[in-house]
CSV table of C-alpha atoms in Angstrom, one decimal:
chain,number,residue,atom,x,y,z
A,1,UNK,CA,34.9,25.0,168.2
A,2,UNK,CA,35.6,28.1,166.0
A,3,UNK,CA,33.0,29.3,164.2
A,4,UNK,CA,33.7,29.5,160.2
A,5,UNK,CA,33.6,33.5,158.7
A,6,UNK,CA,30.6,34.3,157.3
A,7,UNK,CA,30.6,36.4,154.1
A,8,UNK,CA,29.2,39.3,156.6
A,9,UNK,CA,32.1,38.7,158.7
A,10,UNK,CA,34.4,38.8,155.6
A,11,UNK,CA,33.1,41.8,154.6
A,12,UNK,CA,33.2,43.3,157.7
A,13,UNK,CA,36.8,41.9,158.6
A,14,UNK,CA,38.1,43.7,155.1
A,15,UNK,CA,36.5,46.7,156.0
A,16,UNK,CA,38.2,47.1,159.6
A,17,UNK,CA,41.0,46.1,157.8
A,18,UNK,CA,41.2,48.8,155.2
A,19,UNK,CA,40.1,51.5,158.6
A,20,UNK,CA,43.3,49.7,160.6
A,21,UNK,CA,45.9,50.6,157.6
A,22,UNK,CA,44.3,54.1,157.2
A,23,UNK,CA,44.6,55.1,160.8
A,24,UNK,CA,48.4,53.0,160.1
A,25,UNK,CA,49.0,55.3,157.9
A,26,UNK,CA,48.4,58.5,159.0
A,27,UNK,CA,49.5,57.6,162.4
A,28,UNK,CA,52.8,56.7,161.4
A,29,UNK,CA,53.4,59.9,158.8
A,30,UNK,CA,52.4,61.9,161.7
A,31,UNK,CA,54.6,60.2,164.2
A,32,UNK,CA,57.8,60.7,162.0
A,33,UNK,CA,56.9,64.7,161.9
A,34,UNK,CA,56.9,64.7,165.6
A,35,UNK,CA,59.8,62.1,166.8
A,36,UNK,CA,63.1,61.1,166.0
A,37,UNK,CA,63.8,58.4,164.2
A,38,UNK,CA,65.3,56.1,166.7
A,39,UNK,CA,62.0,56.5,168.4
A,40,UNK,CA,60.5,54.6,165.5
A,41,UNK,CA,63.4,52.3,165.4
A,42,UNK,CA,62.4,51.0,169.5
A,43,UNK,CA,58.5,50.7,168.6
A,44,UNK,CA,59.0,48.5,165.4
A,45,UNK,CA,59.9,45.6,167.2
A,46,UNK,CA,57.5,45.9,169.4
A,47,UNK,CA,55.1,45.1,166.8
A,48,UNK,CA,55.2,41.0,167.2
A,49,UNK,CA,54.9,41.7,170.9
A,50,UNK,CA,51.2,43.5,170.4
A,51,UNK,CA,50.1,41.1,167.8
A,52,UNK,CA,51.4,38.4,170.6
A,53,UNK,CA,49.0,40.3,173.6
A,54,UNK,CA,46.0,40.7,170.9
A,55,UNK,CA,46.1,36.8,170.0
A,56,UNK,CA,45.8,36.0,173.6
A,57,UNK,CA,43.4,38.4,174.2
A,58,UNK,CA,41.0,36.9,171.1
A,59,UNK,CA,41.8,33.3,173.0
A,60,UNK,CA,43.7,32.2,169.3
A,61,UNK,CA,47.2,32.1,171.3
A,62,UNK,CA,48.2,30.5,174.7
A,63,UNK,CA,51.7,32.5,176.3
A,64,UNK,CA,54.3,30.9,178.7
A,65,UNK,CA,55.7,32.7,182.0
A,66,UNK,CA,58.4,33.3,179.9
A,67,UNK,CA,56.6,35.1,176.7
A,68,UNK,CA,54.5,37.0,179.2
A,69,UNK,CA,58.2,38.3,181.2
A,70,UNK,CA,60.0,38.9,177.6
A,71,UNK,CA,56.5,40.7,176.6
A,72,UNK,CA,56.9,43.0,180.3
A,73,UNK,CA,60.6,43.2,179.3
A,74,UNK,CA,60.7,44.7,175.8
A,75,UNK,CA,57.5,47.2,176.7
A,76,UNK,CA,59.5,48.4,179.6
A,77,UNK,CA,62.8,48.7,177.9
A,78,UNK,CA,61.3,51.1,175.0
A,79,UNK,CA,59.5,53.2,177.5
A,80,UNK,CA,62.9,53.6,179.4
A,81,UNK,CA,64.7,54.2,176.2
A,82,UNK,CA,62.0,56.5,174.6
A,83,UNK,CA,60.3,58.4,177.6
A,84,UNK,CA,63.3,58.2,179.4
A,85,UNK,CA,65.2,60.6,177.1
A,86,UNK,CA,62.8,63.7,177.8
A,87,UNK,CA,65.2,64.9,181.1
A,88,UNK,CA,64.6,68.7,181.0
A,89,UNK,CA,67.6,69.0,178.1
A,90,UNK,CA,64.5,69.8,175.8
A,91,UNK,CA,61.9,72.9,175.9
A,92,UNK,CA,58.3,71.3,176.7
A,93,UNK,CA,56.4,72.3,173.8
A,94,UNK,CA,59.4,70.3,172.3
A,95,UNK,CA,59.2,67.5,174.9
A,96,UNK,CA,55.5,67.5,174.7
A,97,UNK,CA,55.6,67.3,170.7
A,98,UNK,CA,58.4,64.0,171.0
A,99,UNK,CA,56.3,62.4,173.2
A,100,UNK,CA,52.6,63.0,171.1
A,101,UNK,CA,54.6,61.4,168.3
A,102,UNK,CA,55.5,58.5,170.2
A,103,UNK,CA,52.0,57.9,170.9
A,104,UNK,CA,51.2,58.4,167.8
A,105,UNK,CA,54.0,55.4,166.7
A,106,UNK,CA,52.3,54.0,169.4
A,107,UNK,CA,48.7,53.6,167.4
A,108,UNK,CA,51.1,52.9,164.5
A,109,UNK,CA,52.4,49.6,166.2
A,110,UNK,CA,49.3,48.8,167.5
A,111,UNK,CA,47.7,48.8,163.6
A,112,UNK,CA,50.3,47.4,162.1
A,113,UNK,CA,49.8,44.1,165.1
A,114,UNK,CA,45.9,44.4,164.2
A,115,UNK,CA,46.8,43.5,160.4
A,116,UNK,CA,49.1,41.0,161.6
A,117,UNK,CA,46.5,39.6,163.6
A,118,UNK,CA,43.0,40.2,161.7
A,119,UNK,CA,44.2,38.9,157.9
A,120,UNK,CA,44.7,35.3,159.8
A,121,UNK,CA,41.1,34.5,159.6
A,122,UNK,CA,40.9,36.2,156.0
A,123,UNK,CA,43.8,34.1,154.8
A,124,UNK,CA,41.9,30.7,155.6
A,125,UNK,CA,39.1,31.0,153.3
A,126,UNK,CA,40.1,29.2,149.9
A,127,UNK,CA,39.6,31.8,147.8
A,128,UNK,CA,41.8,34.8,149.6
A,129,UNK,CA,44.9,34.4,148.4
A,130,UNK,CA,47.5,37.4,150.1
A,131,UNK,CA,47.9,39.1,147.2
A,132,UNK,CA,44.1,39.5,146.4
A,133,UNK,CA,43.7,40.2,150.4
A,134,UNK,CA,46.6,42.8,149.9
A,135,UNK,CA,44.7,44.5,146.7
A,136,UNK,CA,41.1,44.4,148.4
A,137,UNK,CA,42.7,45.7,151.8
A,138,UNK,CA,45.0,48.8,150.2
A,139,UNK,CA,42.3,49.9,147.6
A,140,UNK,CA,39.7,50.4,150.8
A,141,UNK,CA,42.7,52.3,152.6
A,142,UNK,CA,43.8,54.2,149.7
A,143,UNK,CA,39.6,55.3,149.1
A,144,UNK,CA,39.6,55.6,152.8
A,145,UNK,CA,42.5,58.0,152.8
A,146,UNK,CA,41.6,60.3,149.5
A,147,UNK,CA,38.5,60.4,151.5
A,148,UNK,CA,40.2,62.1,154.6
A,149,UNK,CA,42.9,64.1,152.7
A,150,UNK,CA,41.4,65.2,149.4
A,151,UNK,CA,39.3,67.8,150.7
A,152,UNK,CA,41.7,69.1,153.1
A,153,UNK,CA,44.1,69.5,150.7
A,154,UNK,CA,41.6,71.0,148.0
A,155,UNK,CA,40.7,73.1,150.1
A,156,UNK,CA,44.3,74.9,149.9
A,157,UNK,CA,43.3,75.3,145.9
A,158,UNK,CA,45.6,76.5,143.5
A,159,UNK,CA,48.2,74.2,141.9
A,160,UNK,CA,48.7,71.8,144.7
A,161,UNK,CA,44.9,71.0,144.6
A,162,UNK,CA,45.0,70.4,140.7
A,163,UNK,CA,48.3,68.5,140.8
A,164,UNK,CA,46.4,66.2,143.0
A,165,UNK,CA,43.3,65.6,141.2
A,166,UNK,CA,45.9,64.2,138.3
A,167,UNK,CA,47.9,62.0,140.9
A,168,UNK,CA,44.7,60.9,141.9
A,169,UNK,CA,43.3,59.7,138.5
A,170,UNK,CA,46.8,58.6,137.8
A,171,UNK,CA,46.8,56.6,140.7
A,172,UNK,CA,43.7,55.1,140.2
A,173,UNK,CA,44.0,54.0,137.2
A,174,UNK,CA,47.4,51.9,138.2
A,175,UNK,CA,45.9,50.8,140.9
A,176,UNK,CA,43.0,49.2,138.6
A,177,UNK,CA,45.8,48.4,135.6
A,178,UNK,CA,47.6,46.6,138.7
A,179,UNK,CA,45.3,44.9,140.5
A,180,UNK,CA,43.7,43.4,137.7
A,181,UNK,CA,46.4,42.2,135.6
């Protein structure tokens, strides 16, 4: 019998949730720096296939033979296709660049499954509807990230710093306008 989420465990479930599209996002920005783009294009669809292996892993999901040789199948086809294409053709500080942005989109799949995975429970109370989950979730991801990036890029001063501080009040403020209208 499953337990029902406490408000501790809501509170706690929207923070990891806010963390888990934070680390999504800077993974993924990061990862397009580093890889191609058809490298991104392989890992996307393996995104159902994580949220798939982290449901069975919470005991929420029961997988067939099948589901579990499809799951082997599409991992090992997008490590042939993206691993596969590092043959010597490149230098290996390129090589070794390529393939620290495919981990990277590697974390990035895995986040994006975790959302897919940890807004179920969220969704189930009567009161969480997606959009307010969506508002609650991106407004701790967007403090999460001016938290990370603000400083660094302050730290550069000069215009870029003050054009920021206005994008971030702008932002703010739309976000707040949006949210609660």
């Amino acid at each position: 019998m499953k337990r029902a989420l406490t408000d501790r465990d809501t509170a706690l479930a929207l923070g990891g949730l806010g963390l888990n599209f934070t680390v999504k996002s800077l993974a993924s920005m990061h990862a397009l720096g580093m890889t191609s783009a058809l490298n991104a294009a392989v890992y996307i669809p393996l995104i159902p296939v994580c949220a798939a292996i982290e449901s069975r892993l919470l005991g929420w999901e029961r997988l067939s033979r099948r589901q579990y040789a499809g799951i082997a199948l599409s991992i090992a086809g997008a490590l042939i296709v993206t691993v596969g294409q590092y043959d010597g053709a490149q230098s290996s500080a390129s090589a070794g660049r390529a393939l620290l942005g495919n981990a990277l989109l590697l974390v990035w799949m895995v986040t994006a499954a975790n959302a897919i995975v940890l807004q179920r429970p969220l969704l189930r109370r009567p009161w969480f509807s997606s959009l307010t989950l969506s508002a609650l979730v991106l407004g701790i991801a967007a403090l999460l990230l001016a938290l990370v990036t603000v400083p660094w890029i302050t730290a550069a001063g000069g215009a870029g710093a003050l054009a920021l501080r206005s994008s971030l009040a702008r932002g703010a403020a739309c976000y707040c306008v949006a949210y609660y209208v």
